[in-house]
mmCIF file of N, CA and C and ligand atoms in Angstrom:
data_model
loop_
_atom_site.group_PDB
_atom_site.id
_atom_site.type_symbol
_atom_site.label_atom_id
_atom_site.label_comp_id
_atom_site.label_asym_id
_atom_site.label_seq_id
_atom_site.Cartn_x
_atom_site.Cartn_y
_atom_site.Cartn_z
ATOM 1 N N MET A 1 -176.732 23.750 -15.978
ATOM 2 C CA MET A 1 -176.177 23.839 -14.642
ATOM 3 C C MET A 1 -174.913 22.991 -14.544
ATOM 4 N N ILE A 2 -173.864 23.577 -13.919
ATOM 5 C CA ILE A 2 -172.583 22.878 -13.773
ATOM 6 C C ILE A 2 -172.661 21.998 -12.536
ATOM 7 N N PRO A 3 -172.254 20.766 -12.670
ATOM 8 C CA PRO A 3 -172.281 19.880 -11.494
ATOM 9 C C PRO A 3 -171.316 20.393 -10.416
ATOM 10 N N ARG A 4 -171.678 20.113 -9.193
ATOM 11 C CA ARG A 4 -170.910 20.604 -8.037
ATOM 12 C C ARG A 4 -169.432 20.209 -8.110
ATOM 13 N N GLN A 5 -169.156 18.965 -8.487
ATOM 14 C CA GLN A 5 -167.771 18.471 -8.583
ATOM 15 C C GLN A 5 -166.979 19.274 -9.617
ATOM 16 N N ALA A 6 -167.590 19.549 -10.759
ATOM 17 C CA ALA A 6 -166.916 20.292 -11.828
ATOM 18 C C ALA A 6 -166.693 21.744 -11.409
ATOM 19 N N ARG A 7 -167.666 22.333 -10.688
ATOM 20 C CA ARG A 7 -167.517 23.713 -10.217
ATOM 21 C C ARG A 7 -166.340 23.844 -9.245
ATOM 22 N N ARG A 8 -166.209 22.877 -8.349
ATOM 23 C CA ARG A 8 -165.074 22.896 -7.403
ATOM 24 C C ARG A 8 -163.749 22.758 -8.136
ATOM 25 N N SER A 9 -163.741 21.901 -9.106
ATOM 26 C CA SER A 9 -162.504 21.710 -9.873
ATOM 27 C C SER A 9 -162.143 22.988 -10.628
ATOM 28 N N LEU A 10 -163.148 23.643 -11.197
ATOM 29 C CA LEU A 10 -162.913 24.898 -11.920
ATOM 30 C C LEU A 10 -162.377 25.982 -10.972
ATOM 31 N N LEU A 11 -163.010 26.095 -9.777
ATOM 32 C CA LEU A 11 -162.545 27.094 -8.796
ATOM 33 C C LEU A 11 -161.120 26.811 -8.346
ATOM 34 N N ARG A 12 -160.789 25.530 -8.183
ATOM 35 C CA ARG A 12 -159.432 25.152 -7.796
ATOM 36 C C ARG A 12 -158.420 25.608 -8.868
ATOM 37 N N TRP A 13 -158.756 25.387 -10.132
ATOM 38 C CA TRP A 13 -157.854 25.793 -11.226
ATOM 39 C C TRP A 13 -157.726 27.308 -11.318
ATOM 40 N N VAL A 14 -158.838 28.004 -11.103
ATOM 41 C CA VAL A 14 -158.794 29.465 -11.128
ATOM 42 C C VAL A 14 -157.910 29.987 -9.991
ATOM 43 N N ALA A 15 -158.089 29.422 -8.774
ATOM 44 C CA ALA A 15 -157.271 29.839 -7.625
ATOM 45 C C ALA A 15 -155.801 29.536 -7.871
ATOM 46 N N LEU A 16 -155.514 28.371 -8.444
ATOM 47 C CA LEU A 16 -154.137 28.001 -8.760
ATOM 48 C C LEU A 16 -153.549 28.968 -9.788
ATOM 49 N N GLY A 17 -154.351 29.339 -10.761
ATOM 50 C CA GLY A 17 -153.895 30.295 -11.783
ATOM 51 C C GLY A 17 -153.531 31.637 -11.168
ATOM 52 N N PHE A 18 -154.400 32.137 -10.261
ATOM 53 C CA PHE A 18 -154.097 33.423 -9.601
ATOM 54 C C PHE A 18 -152.828 33.310 -8.759
ATOM 55 N N ALA A 19 -152.669 32.191 -8.059
ATOM 56 C CA ALA A 19 -151.474 32.021 -7.215
ATOM 57 C C ALA A 19 -150.207 31.998 -8.065
ATOM 58 N N LEU A 20 -150.259 31.275 -9.186
ATOM 59 C CA LEU A 20 -149.085 31.237 -10.069
ATOM 60 C C LEU A 20 -148.792 32.613 -10.659
ATOM 61 N N LEU A 21 -149.860 33.293 -11.074
ATOM 62 C CA LEU A 21 -149.689 34.634 -11.645
ATOM 63 C C LEU A 21 -149.065 35.585 -10.622
ATOM 64 N N ALA A 22 -149.547 35.517 -9.375
ATOM 65 C CA ALA A 22 -149.011 36.395 -8.326
ATOM 66 C C ALA A 22 -147.545 36.075 -8.046
ATOM 67 N N SER A 23 -147.203 34.792 -7.947
ATOM 68 C CA SER A 23 -145.814 34.454 -7.609
ATOM 69 C C SER A 23 -144.870 34.753 -8.769
ATOM 70 N N TYR A 24 -145.236 34.396 -9.993
ATOM 71 C CA TYR A 24 -144.369 34.726 -11.141
ATOM 72 C C TYR A 24 -144.304 36.232 -11.364
ATOM 73 N N GLY A 25 -145.392 36.916 -11.125
ATOM 74 C CA GLY A 25 -145.408 38.376 -11.271
ATOM 75 C C GLY A 25 -144.462 39.036 -10.282
ATOM 76 N N THR A 26 -144.488 38.567 -9.036
ATOM 77 C CA THR A 26 -143.577 39.107 -8.022
ATOM 78 C C THR A 26 -142.127 38.824 -8.403
ATOM 79 N N GLY A 27 -141.885 37.590 -8.850
ATOM 80 C CA GLY A 27 -140.531 37.227 -9.280
ATOM 81 C C GLY A 27 -140.076 38.086 -10.448
ATOM 82 N N ALA A 28 -140.960 38.327 -11.401
ATOM 83 C CA ALA A 28 -140.609 39.158 -12.560
ATOM 84 C C ALA A 28 -140.326 40.596 -12.130
ATOM 85 N N ALA A 29 -141.109 41.110 -11.177
ATOM 86 C CA ALA A 29 -140.886 42.489 -10.699
ATOM 87 C C ALA A 29 -139.517 42.602 -10.024
ATOM 88 N N TYR A 30 -139.153 41.615 -9.202
ATOM 89 C CA TYR A 30 -137.827 41.644 -8.563
ATOM 90 C C TYR A 30 -136.719 41.516 -9.600
ATOM 91 N N ALA A 31 -136.934 40.690 -10.613
ATOM 92 C CA ALA A 31 -135.920 40.537 -11.665
ATOM 93 C C ALA A 31 -135.706 41.851 -12.405
ATOM 94 N N VAL A 32 -136.785 42.562 -12.717
ATOM 95 C CA VAL A 32 -136.665 43.855 -13.407
ATOM 96 C C VAL A 32 -135.919 44.854 -12.529
ATOM 97 N N ARG A 33 -136.237 44.878 -11.220
ATOM 98 C CA ARG A 33 -135.541 45.812 -10.307
ATOM 99 C C ARG A 33 -134.070 45.470 -10.190
ATOM 100 N N PHE A 34 -133.756 44.161 -10.224
ATOM 101 C CA PHE A 34 -132.361 43.746 -10.139
ATOM 102 C C PHE A 34 -131.602 44.135 -11.405
ATOM 103 N N LEU A 35 -132.215 43.898 -12.553
ATOM 104 C CA LEU A 35 -131.546 44.175 -13.825
ATOM 105 C C LEU A 35 -131.470 45.660 -14.153
ATOM 106 N N PHE A 36 -132.470 46.414 -13.745
ATOM 107 C CA PHE A 36 -132.505 47.852 -14.043
ATOM 108 C C PHE A 36 -132.719 48.648 -12.754
ATOM 109 N N PRO A 37 -131.690 48.694 -11.901
ATOM 110 C CA PRO A 37 -131.871 49.393 -10.621
ATOM 111 C C PRO A 37 -132.064 50.896 -10.839
ATOM 112 N N THR A 38 -132.908 51.454 -10.047
ATOM 113 C CA THR A 38 -133.119 52.899 -10.129
ATOM 114 C C THR A 38 -132.338 53.554 -8.998
ATOM 115 N N ARG A 39 -131.377 54.371 -9.374
ATOM 116 C CA ARG A 39 -130.582 55.087 -8.379
ATOM 117 C C ARG A 39 -131.002 56.540 -8.408
ATOM 118 N N ARG A 40 -131.305 57.022 -7.262
ATOM 119 C CA ARG A 40 -131.672 58.423 -7.176
ATOM 120 C C ARG A 40 -130.510 59.198 -6.579
ATOM 121 N N ARG A 41 -130.288 60.362 -7.097
ATOM 122 C CA ARG A 41 -129.203 61.208 -6.606
ATOM 123 C C ARG A 41 -129.818 62.400 -5.900
ATOM 124 N N ARG A 42 -129.153 62.760 -4.832
ATOM 125 C CA ARG A 42 -129.645 63.890 -4.061
ATOM 126 C C ARG A 42 -128.534 64.932 -3.941
ATOM 127 N N GLU A 43 -128.861 66.137 -4.289
ATOM 128 C CA GLU A 43 -127.920 67.248 -4.157
ATOM 129 C C GLU A 43 -128.026 67.783 -2.725
ATOM 130 N N ARG A 44 -126.891 68.079 -2.154
ATOM 131 C CA ARG A 44 -126.887 68.561 -0.783
ATOM 132 C C ARG A 44 -125.928 69.731 -0.650
ATOM 133 N N ARG A 45 -126.378 70.781 -0.031
ATOM 134 C CA ARG A 45 -125.543 71.964 0.179
ATOM 135 C C ARG A 45 -125.157 71.994 1.650
ATOM 136 N N VAL A 46 -123.852 72.041 1.903
ATOM 137 C CA VAL A 46 -123.352 71.954 3.267
ATOM 138 C C VAL A 46 -122.467 73.166 3.558
ATOM 139 N N PHE A 47 -122.720 73.800 4.689
ATOM 140 C CA PHE A 47 -121.859 74.917 5.091
ATOM 141 C C PHE A 47 -120.453 74.397 5.335
ATOM 142 N N ALA A 48 -119.446 75.091 4.768
ATOM 143 C CA ALA A 48 -118.061 74.646 4.927
ATOM 144 C C ALA A 48 -117.272 75.559 5.861
ATOM 145 N N CYS A 49 -117.341 76.874 5.646
ATOM 146 C CA CYS A 49 -116.583 77.810 6.478
ATOM 147 C C CYS A 49 -117.001 79.235 6.120
ATOM 148 N N PHE A 50 -116.432 80.184 6.836
ATOM 149 C CA PHE A 50 -116.597 81.587 6.474
ATOM 150 C C PHE A 50 -115.378 82.012 5.649
ATOM 151 N N THR A 51 -115.581 82.947 4.743
ATOM 152 C CA THR A 51 -114.470 83.396 3.889
ATOM 153 C C THR A 51 -113.338 83.992 4.718
ATOM 154 N N SER A 52 -113.665 84.551 5.869
ATOM 155 C CA SER A 52 -112.621 85.155 6.699
ATOM 156 C C SER A 52 -111.647 84.107 7.242
ATOM 157 N N SER A 53 -112.078 82.849 7.320
ATOM 158 C CA SER A 53 -111.170 81.800 7.810
ATOM 159 C C SER A 53 -110.397 81.149 6.669
ATOM 160 N N LEU A 54 -110.574 81.665 5.456
ATOM 161 C CA LEU A 54 -109.859 81.106 4.311
ATOM 162 C C LEU A 54 -109.239 82.242 3.484
ATOM 163 N N PRO A 55 -108.220 82.906 4.031
ATOM 164 C CA PRO A 55 -107.579 84.008 3.294
ATOM 165 C C PRO A 55 -106.804 83.471 2.084
ATOM 166 N N PRO A 56 -106.440 84.323 1.133
ATOM 167 C CA PRO A 56 -105.690 83.869 -0.040
ATOM 168 C C PRO A 56 -104.445 83.077 0.354
ATOM 169 N N GLY A 57 -104.280 81.929 -0.280
ATOM 170 C CA GLY A 57 -103.134 81.063 -0.012
ATOM 171 C C GLY A 57 -103.394 80.003 1.038
ATOM 172 N N ALA A 58 -104.487 80.152 1.780
ATOM 173 C CA ALA A 58 -104.746 79.226 2.889
ATOM 174 C C ALA A 58 -105.534 77.999 2.428
ATOM 175 N N SER A 59 -105.562 77.006 3.307
ATOM 176 C CA SER A 59 -106.311 75.782 3.050
ATOM 177 C C SER A 59 -106.936 75.305 4.354
ATOM 178 N N LEU A 60 -108.100 74.740 4.243
ATOM 179 C CA LEU A 60 -108.801 74.152 5.390
ATOM 180 C C LEU A 60 -109.245 72.749 5.031
ATOM 181 N N LYS A 61 -109.214 71.868 6.015
ATOM 182 C CA LYS A 61 -109.715 70.516 5.783
ATOM 183 C C LYS A 61 -111.073 70.393 6.463
ATOM 184 N N ARG A 62 -112.031 69.879 5.750
ATOM 185 C CA ARG A 62 -113.370 69.666 6.305
ATOM 186 C C ARG A 62 -113.809 68.241 6.018
ATOM 187 N N ARG A 63 -114.565 67.686 6.968
ATOM 188 C CA ARG A 63 -115.124 66.353 6.753
ATOM 189 C C ARG A 63 -116.570 66.535 6.300
ATOM 190 N N ALA A 64 -116.828 66.088 5.099
ATOM 191 C CA ALA A 64 -118.167 66.228 4.532
ATOM 192 C C ALA A 64 -119.062 65.103 5.052
ATOM 193 N N PRO A 65 -120.375 65.289 5.011
ATOM 194 C CA PRO A 65 -121.274 64.199 5.400
ATOM 195 C C PRO A 65 -120.954 62.965 4.558
ATOM 196 N N GLY A 66 -120.926 61.830 5.196
ATOM 197 C CA GLY A 66 -120.542 60.613 4.494
ATOM 198 C C GLY A 66 -119.096 60.250 4.764
ATOM 199 N N GLY A 67 -118.359 61.152 5.453
ATOM 200 C CA GLY A 67 -117.006 60.826 5.880
ATOM 201 C C GLY A 67 -115.895 61.287 4.968
ATOM 202 N N ARG A 68 -116.217 61.793 3.780
ATOM 203 C CA ARG A 68 -115.154 62.223 2.879
ATOM 204 C C ARG A 68 -114.483 63.488 3.411
ATOM 205 N N GLU A 69 -113.152 63.547 3.255
ATOM 206 C CA GLU A 69 -112.444 64.756 3.628
ATOM 207 C C GLU A 69 -112.254 65.618 2.399
ATOM 208 N N VAL A 70 -112.472 66.896 2.579
ATOM 209 C CA VAL A 70 -112.391 67.855 1.478
ATOM 210 C C VAL A 70 -111.422 68.952 1.878
ATOM 211 N N LEU A 71 -110.550 69.310 0.940
ATOM 212 C CA LEU A 71 -109.624 70.418 1.171
ATOM 213 C C LEU A 71 -110.187 71.656 0.486
ATOM 214 N N LEU A 72 -110.437 72.679 1.267
ATOM 215 C CA LEU A 72 -110.873 73.960 0.721
ATOM 216 C C LEU A 72 -109.635 74.823 0.602
ATOM 217 N N THR A 73 -109.433 75.409 -0.563
ATOM 218 C CA THR A 73 -108.270 76.275 -0.750
ATOM 219 C C THR A 73 -108.718 77.600 -1.345
ATOM 220 N N ASN A 74 -107.930 78.596 -1.051
ATOM 221 C CA ASN A 74 -108.135 79.904 -1.657
ATOM 222 C C ASN A 74 -106.842 80.236 -2.389
ATOM 223 N N ALA A 75 -106.796 79.885 -3.670
ATOM 224 C CA ALA A 75 -105.608 80.151 -4.487
ATOM 225 C C ALA A 75 -105.938 81.312 -5.412
ATOM 226 N N ALA A 76 -105.196 82.400 -5.254
ATOM 227 C CA ALA A 76 -105.381 83.604 -6.071
ATOM 228 C C ALA A 76 -106.825 84.102 -6.012
ATOM 229 N N GLY A 77 -107.433 83.999 -4.836
ATOM 230 C CA GLY A 77 -108.776 84.535 -4.651
ATOM 231 C C GLY A 77 -109.893 83.615 -5.083
ATOM 232 N N GLU A 78 -109.568 82.472 -5.668
ATOM 233 C CA GLU A 78 -110.616 81.534 -6.078
ATOM 234 C C GLU A 78 -110.708 80.396 -5.068
ATOM 235 N N ILE A 79 -111.901 80.233 -4.504
ATOM 236 C CA ILE A 79 -112.095 79.173 -3.514
ATOM 237 C C ILE A 79 -112.506 77.896 -4.230
ATOM 238 N N ARG A 80 -111.765 76.819 -3.915
ATOM 239 C CA ARG A 80 -112.031 75.517 -4.525
ATOM 240 C C ARG A 80 -112.141 74.465 -3.424
ATOM 241 N N ALA A 81 -112.850 73.401 -3.732
ATOM 242 C CA ALA A 81 -112.949 72.254 -2.824
ATOM 243 C C ALA A 81 -112.519 71.014 -3.590
ATOM 244 N N LEU A 82 -111.497 70.348 -3.066
ATOM 245 C CA LEU A 82 -110.965 69.167 -3.744
ATOM 246 C C LEU A 82 -110.826 68.026 -2.744
ATOM 247 N N SER A 83 -110.917 66.824 -3.248
ATOM 248 C CA SER A 83 -110.700 65.646 -2.408
ATOM 249 C C SER A 83 -109.234 65.592 -2.006
ATOM 250 N N ASN A 84 -108.971 65.091 -0.820
ATOM 251 C CA ASN A 84 -107.566 64.945 -0.404
ATOM 252 C C ASN A 84 -107.064 63.523 -0.656
ATOM 253 N N ILE A 85 -107.790 62.779 -1.470
ATOM 254 C CA ILE A 85 -107.368 61.416 -1.814
ATOM 255 C C ILE A 85 -106.667 61.439 -3.172
ATOM 256 N N CYS A 86 -105.419 60.995 -3.170
ATOM 257 C CA CYS A 86 -104.652 60.976 -4.415
ATOM 258 C C CYS A 86 -105.249 59.941 -5.374
ATOM 259 N N PRO A 87 -105.465 60.331 -6.631
ATOM 260 C CA PRO A 87 -106.054 59.379 -7.584
ATOM 261 C C PRO A 87 -105.082 58.293 -8.020
ATOM 262 N N HIS A 88 -103.794 58.442 -7.676
ATOM 263 C CA HIS A 88 -102.826 57.425 -8.084
ATOM 264 C C HIS A 88 -103.052 56.137 -7.295
ATOM 265 N N LEU A 89 -102.784 56.165 -5.993
ATOM 266 C CA LEU A 89 -102.990 54.954 -5.192
ATOM 267 C C LEU A 89 -103.708 55.243 -3.878
ATOM 268 N N GLY A 90 -104.305 56.404 -3.754
ATOM 269 C CA GLY A 90 -105.172 56.664 -2.608
ATOM 270 C C GLY A 90 -104.515 57.245 -1.376
ATOM 271 N N CYS A 91 -103.287 57.724 -1.470
ATOM 272 C CA CYS A 91 -102.679 58.374 -0.303
ATOM 273 C C CYS A 91 -103.346 59.726 -0.048
ATOM 274 N N THR A 92 -103.018 60.315 1.078
ATOM 275 C CA THR A 92 -103.604 61.602 1.438
ATOM 276 C C THR A 92 -102.703 62.734 0.959
ATOM 277 N N VAL A 93 -103.272 63.626 0.176
ATOM 278 C CA VAL A 93 -102.499 64.784 -0.297
ATOM 279 C C VAL A 93 -102.712 65.938 0.678
ATOM 280 N N HIS A 94 -101.775 66.866 0.672
ATOM 281 C CA HIS A 94 -101.925 68.055 1.510
ATOM 282 C C HIS A 94 -101.535 69.291 0.709
ATOM 283 N N TRP A 95 -102.042 70.428 1.177
ATOM 284 C CA TRP A 95 -101.797 71.705 0.520
ATOM 285 C C TRP A 95 -100.496 72.286 1.014
ATOM 286 N N GLU A 96 -99.630 72.722 0.086
ATOM 287 C CA GLU A 96 -98.395 73.410 0.455
ATOM 288 C C GLU A 96 -98.562 74.874 0.085
ATOM 289 N N GLU A 97 -98.813 75.679 1.116
ATOM 290 C CA GLU A 97 -99.132 77.093 0.894
ATOM 291 C C GLU A 97 -97.972 77.841 0.227
ATOM 292 N N HIS A 98 -96.743 77.577 0.677
ATOM 293 C CA HIS A 98 -95.596 78.307 0.119
ATOM 294 C C HIS A 98 -95.357 77.984 -1.355
ATOM 295 N N GLU A 99 -95.781 76.809 -1.808
ATOM 296 C CA GLU A 99 -95.612 76.420 -3.221
ATOM 297 C C GLU A 99 -96.909 76.600 -4.008
ATOM 298 N N SER A 100 -98.011 76.853 -3.288
ATOM 299 C CA SER A 100 -99.334 76.960 -3.893
ATOM 300 C C SER A 100 -99.637 75.723 -4.751
ATOM 301 N N ARG A 101 -99.548 74.556 -4.103
ATOM 302 C CA ARG A 101 -99.785 73.295 -4.806
ATOM 303 C C ARG A 101 -100.205 72.226 -3.800
ATOM 304 N N PHE A 102 -100.776 71.156 -4.326
ATOM 305 C CA PHE A 102 -101.068 69.980 -3.506
ATOM 306 C C PHE A 102 -99.937 68.992 -3.713
ATOM 307 N N PHE A 103 -99.569 68.305 -2.619
ATOM 308 C CA PHE A 103 -98.457 67.366 -2.705
ATOM 309 C C PHE A 103 -98.855 66.030 -2.101
ATOM 310 N N CYS A 104 -98.519 64.963 -2.804
ATOM 311 C CA CYS A 104 -98.759 63.618 -2.290
ATOM 312 C C CYS A 104 -97.408 63.020 -1.920
ATOM 313 N N PRO A 105 -97.168 62.741 -0.644
ATOM 314 C CA PRO A 105 -95.852 62.265 -0.212
ATOM 315 C C PRO A 105 -95.540 60.822 -0.613
ATOM 316 N N CYS A 106 -96.525 60.060 -0.996
ATOM 317 C CA CYS A 106 -96.264 58.638 -1.284
ATOM 318 C C CYS A 106 -95.327 58.448 -2.474
ATOM 319 N N HIS A 107 -95.606 59.139 -3.584
ATOM 320 C CA HIS A 107 -94.759 58.996 -4.777
ATOM 321 C C HIS A 107 -94.447 60.357 -5.385
ATOM 322 N N GLN A 108 -94.446 61.386 -4.531
ATOM 323 C CA GLN A 108 -94.119 62.759 -4.952
ATOM 324 C C GLN A 108 -95.036 63.263 -6.073
ATOM 325 N N GLY A 109 -96.290 62.974 -5.960
ATOM 326 C CA GLY A 109 -97.258 63.515 -6.911
ATOM 327 C C GLY A 109 -97.551 64.971 -6.583
ATOM 328 N N VAL A 110 -97.585 65.815 -7.598
ATOM 329 C CA VAL A 110 -97.832 67.247 -7.411
ATOM 330 C C VAL A 110 -99.057 67.638 -8.235
ATOM 331 N N PHE A 111 -99.915 68.438 -7.613
ATOM 332 C CA PHE A 111 -101.152 68.876 -8.261
ATOM 333 C C PHE A 111 -101.233 70.394 -8.217
ATOM 334 N N ALA A 112 -101.700 70.990 -9.295
ATOM 335 C CA ALA A 112 -101.918 72.436 -9.359
ATOM 336 C C ALA A 112 -103.107 72.793 -8.453
ATOM 337 N N PRO A 113 -103.284 74.081 -8.143
ATOM 338 C CA PRO A 113 -104.405 74.473 -7.266
ATOM 339 C C PRO A 113 -105.778 74.048 -7.787
ATOM 340 N N ASP A 114 -105.909 73.848 -9.103
ATOM 341 C CA ASP A 114 -107.205 73.390 -9.629
ATOM 342 C C ASP A 114 -107.350 71.877 -9.583
ATOM 343 N N GLY A 115 -106.333 71.168 -9.043
ATOM 344 C CA GLY A 115 -106.422 69.723 -8.856
ATOM 345 C C GLY A 115 -105.822 68.896 -9.971
ATOM 346 N N ILE A 116 -105.376 69.527 -11.047
ATOM 347 C CA ILE A 116 -104.789 68.777 -12.159
ATOM 348 C C ILE A 116 -103.353 68.390 -11.803
ATOM 349 N N ALA A 117 -103.002 67.119 -12.019
ATOM 350 C CA ALA A 117 -101.662 66.635 -11.699
ATOM 351 C C ALA A 117 -100.652 67.252 -12.654
ATOM 352 N N ILE A 118 -99.554 67.746 -12.090
ATOM 353 C CA ILE A 118 -98.537 68.385 -12.925
ATOM 354 C C ILE A 118 -97.175 67.689 -12.817
ATOM 355 N N SER A 119 -97.067 66.729 -11.889
ATOM 356 C CA SER A 119 -95.797 66.020 -11.754
ATOM 357 C C SER A 119 -96.032 64.694 -11.040
ATOM 358 N N GLY A 120 -95.116 63.745 -11.296
ATOM 359 C CA GLY A 120 -95.197 62.452 -10.627
ATOM 360 C C GLY A 120 -96.131 61.491 -11.353
ATOM 361 N N PRO A 121 -96.355 60.322 -10.763
ATOM 362 C CA PRO A 121 -97.181 59.299 -11.420
ATOM 363 C C PRO A 121 -98.599 59.779 -11.796
ATOM 364 N N PRO A 122 -99.264 60.609 -10.958
ATOM 365 C CA PRO A 122 -100.604 61.042 -11.383
ATOM 366 C C PRO A 122 -100.566 61.873 -12.671
ATOM 367 N N ALA A 123 -99.510 62.675 -12.860
ATOM 368 C CA ALA A 123 -99.406 63.471 -14.087
ATOM 369 C C ALA A 123 -99.189 62.573 -15.297
ATOM 370 N N LYS A 124 -98.366 61.536 -15.105
ATOM 371 C CA LYS A 124 -98.128 60.609 -16.229
ATOM 372 C C LYS A 124 -99.415 59.899 -16.627
ATOM 373 N N ALA A 125 -100.282 59.661 -15.638
ATOM 374 C CA ALA A 125 -101.555 58.973 -15.908
ATOM 375 C C ALA A 125 -102.676 59.950 -16.284
ATOM 376 N N GLY A 126 -102.368 61.249 -16.302
ATOM 377 C CA GLY A 126 -103.401 62.237 -16.664
ATOM 378 C C GLY A 126 -104.508 62.345 -15.644
ATOM 379 N N GLN A 127 -104.166 62.186 -14.368
ATOM 380 C CA GLN A 127 -105.188 62.194 -13.319
ATOM 381 C C GLN A 127 -105.337 63.574 -12.687
ATOM 382 N N ARG A 128 -106.378 63.705 -11.910
ATOM 383 C CA ARG A 128 -106.629 64.944 -11.179
ATOM 384 C C ARG A 128 -107.368 64.612 -9.879
ATOM 385 N N LEU A 129 -107.323 65.553 -8.942
ATOM 386 C CA LEU A 129 -108.062 65.383 -7.690
ATOM 387 C C LEU A 129 -109.537 65.608 -7.967
ATOM 388 N N GLU A 130 -110.366 64.848 -7.285
ATOM 389 C CA GLU A 130 -111.810 65.029 -7.457
ATOM 390 C C GLU A 130 -112.191 66.419 -6.957
ATOM 391 N N ARG A 131 -113.012 67.094 -7.722
ATOM 392 C CA ARG A 131 -113.400 68.461 -7.379
ATOM 393 C C ARG A 131 -114.877 68.510 -7.019
ATOM 394 N N PHE A 132 -115.180 69.303 -6.011
ATOM 395 C CA PHE A 132 -116.563 69.476 -5.570
ATOM 396 C C PHE A 132 -116.981 70.923 -5.831
ATOM 397 N N PRO A 133 -118.198 71.128 -6.295
ATOM 398 C CA PRO A 133 -118.666 72.498 -6.511
ATOM 399 C C PRO A 133 -118.788 73.252 -5.186
ATOM 400 N N VAL A 134 -118.452 74.525 -5.216
ATOM 401 C CA VAL A 134 -118.615 75.389 -4.046
ATOM 402 C C VAL A 134 -119.380 76.641 -4.466
ATOM 403 N N SER A 135 -120.009 77.262 -3.497
ATOM 404 C CA SER A 135 -120.631 78.563 -3.745
ATOM 405 C C SER A 135 -120.364 79.436 -2.536
ATOM 406 N N VAL A 136 -120.299 80.717 -2.797
ATOM 407 C CA VAL A 136 -120.074 81.682 -1.730
ATOM 408 C C VAL A 136 -121.282 82.598 -1.676
ATOM 409 N N GLU A 137 -121.903 82.638 -0.510
ATOM 410 C CA GLU A 137 -123.058 83.522 -0.307
ATOM 411 C C GLU A 137 -122.723 84.445 0.855
ATOM 412 N N GLY A 138 -122.463 85.694 0.526
ATOM 413 C CA GLY A 138 -122.041 86.629 1.566
ATOM 414 C C GLY A 138 -120.688 86.204 2.080
ATOM 415 N N GLU A 139 -120.630 85.888 3.365
ATOM 416 C CA GLU A 139 -119.381 85.444 3.992
ATOM 417 C C GLU A 139 -119.296 83.928 4.101
ATOM 418 N N ALA A 140 -120.360 83.234 3.723
ATOM 419 C CA ALA A 140 -120.408 81.787 3.920
ATOM 420 C C ALA A 140 -120.012 81.028 2.660
ATOM 421 N N VAL A 141 -119.215 79.978 2.871
ATOM 422 C CA VAL A 141 -118.801 79.101 1.777
ATOM 423 C C VAL A 141 -119.546 77.780 1.942
ATOM 424 N N PHE A 142 -120.182 77.331 0.861
ATOM 425 C CA PHE A 142 -120.944 76.093 0.902
ATOM 426 C C PHE A 142 -120.356 75.083 -0.062
ATOM 427 N N LEU A 143 -120.381 73.816 0.362
ATOM 428 C CA LEU A 143 -120.011 72.697 -0.493
ATOM 429 C C LEU A 143 -121.286 72.124 -1.086
ATOM 430 N N HIS A 144 -121.229 71.722 -2.339
ATOM 431 C CA HIS A 144 -122.373 71.080 -2.986
ATOM 432 C C HIS A 144 -122.001 69.627 -3.250
ATOM 433 N N LEU A 145 -122.668 68.746 -2.558
ATOM 434 C CA LEU A 145 -122.342 67.328 -2.662
ATOM 435 C C LEU A 145 -123.495 66.571 -3.304
ATOM 436 N N THR A 146 -123.143 65.526 -4.033
ATOM 437 C CA THR A 146 -124.148 64.664 -4.638
ATOM 438 C C THR A 146 -124.047 63.299 -3.974
ATOM 439 N N GLU A 147 -125.178 62.810 -3.488
ATOM 440 C CA GLU A 147 -125.205 61.513 -2.817
ATOM 441 C C GLU A 147 -126.189 60.620 -3.530
ATOM 442 N N GLU A 148 -125.848 59.329 -3.579
ATOM 443 C CA GLU A 148 -126.812 58.371 -4.115
ATOM 444 C C GLU A 148 -127.625 57.826 -2.956
ATOM 445 N N VAL A 149 -128.927 57.847 -3.112
ATOM 446 C CA VAL A 149 -129.800 57.363 -2.032
ATOM 447 C C VAL A 149 -130.578 56.165 -2.483
HETATM 448 S S1 FES B 1 -100.401 57.732 -4.199
HETATM 449 FE FE1 FES B 1 -100.147 59.812 -4.619
HETATM 450 S S2 FES B 1 -98.546 59.872 -6.023
HETATM 451 FE FE2 FES B 1 -98.830 57.784 -5.652
#
């Protein structure tokens, strides 16, 4: 038989052991989450416009969820969605229908309809406008966006 004093001391050590294990375990779990964060991505399909509002040569600006502005263009019958943020220094580019190109007024950057820079500082740096996937279902044009949640 274990004496009462020794039993209490043993229980105290066992309780202390569990408390230390719980606190260090929690700390270790937070450290693992900090060092190896898990980012989940969510695909989102957003209605952008009807094809009738985007005839060949035209461009529309849409604000996507999250605040990003997207330029939808119909160049030679192909509908594309590109960011209107210049990759050079972040100015706003716009579509020039008569030239069938994107133009950045800050440093005269020029982009082809597919978003690849063809003149100015962005071309020298080999940059392009960010492109977003689009799909056309019937008359509806949808943007496909990826968000980190
Ligand atoms: S910011 Fe667009 S060309 Fe410089």
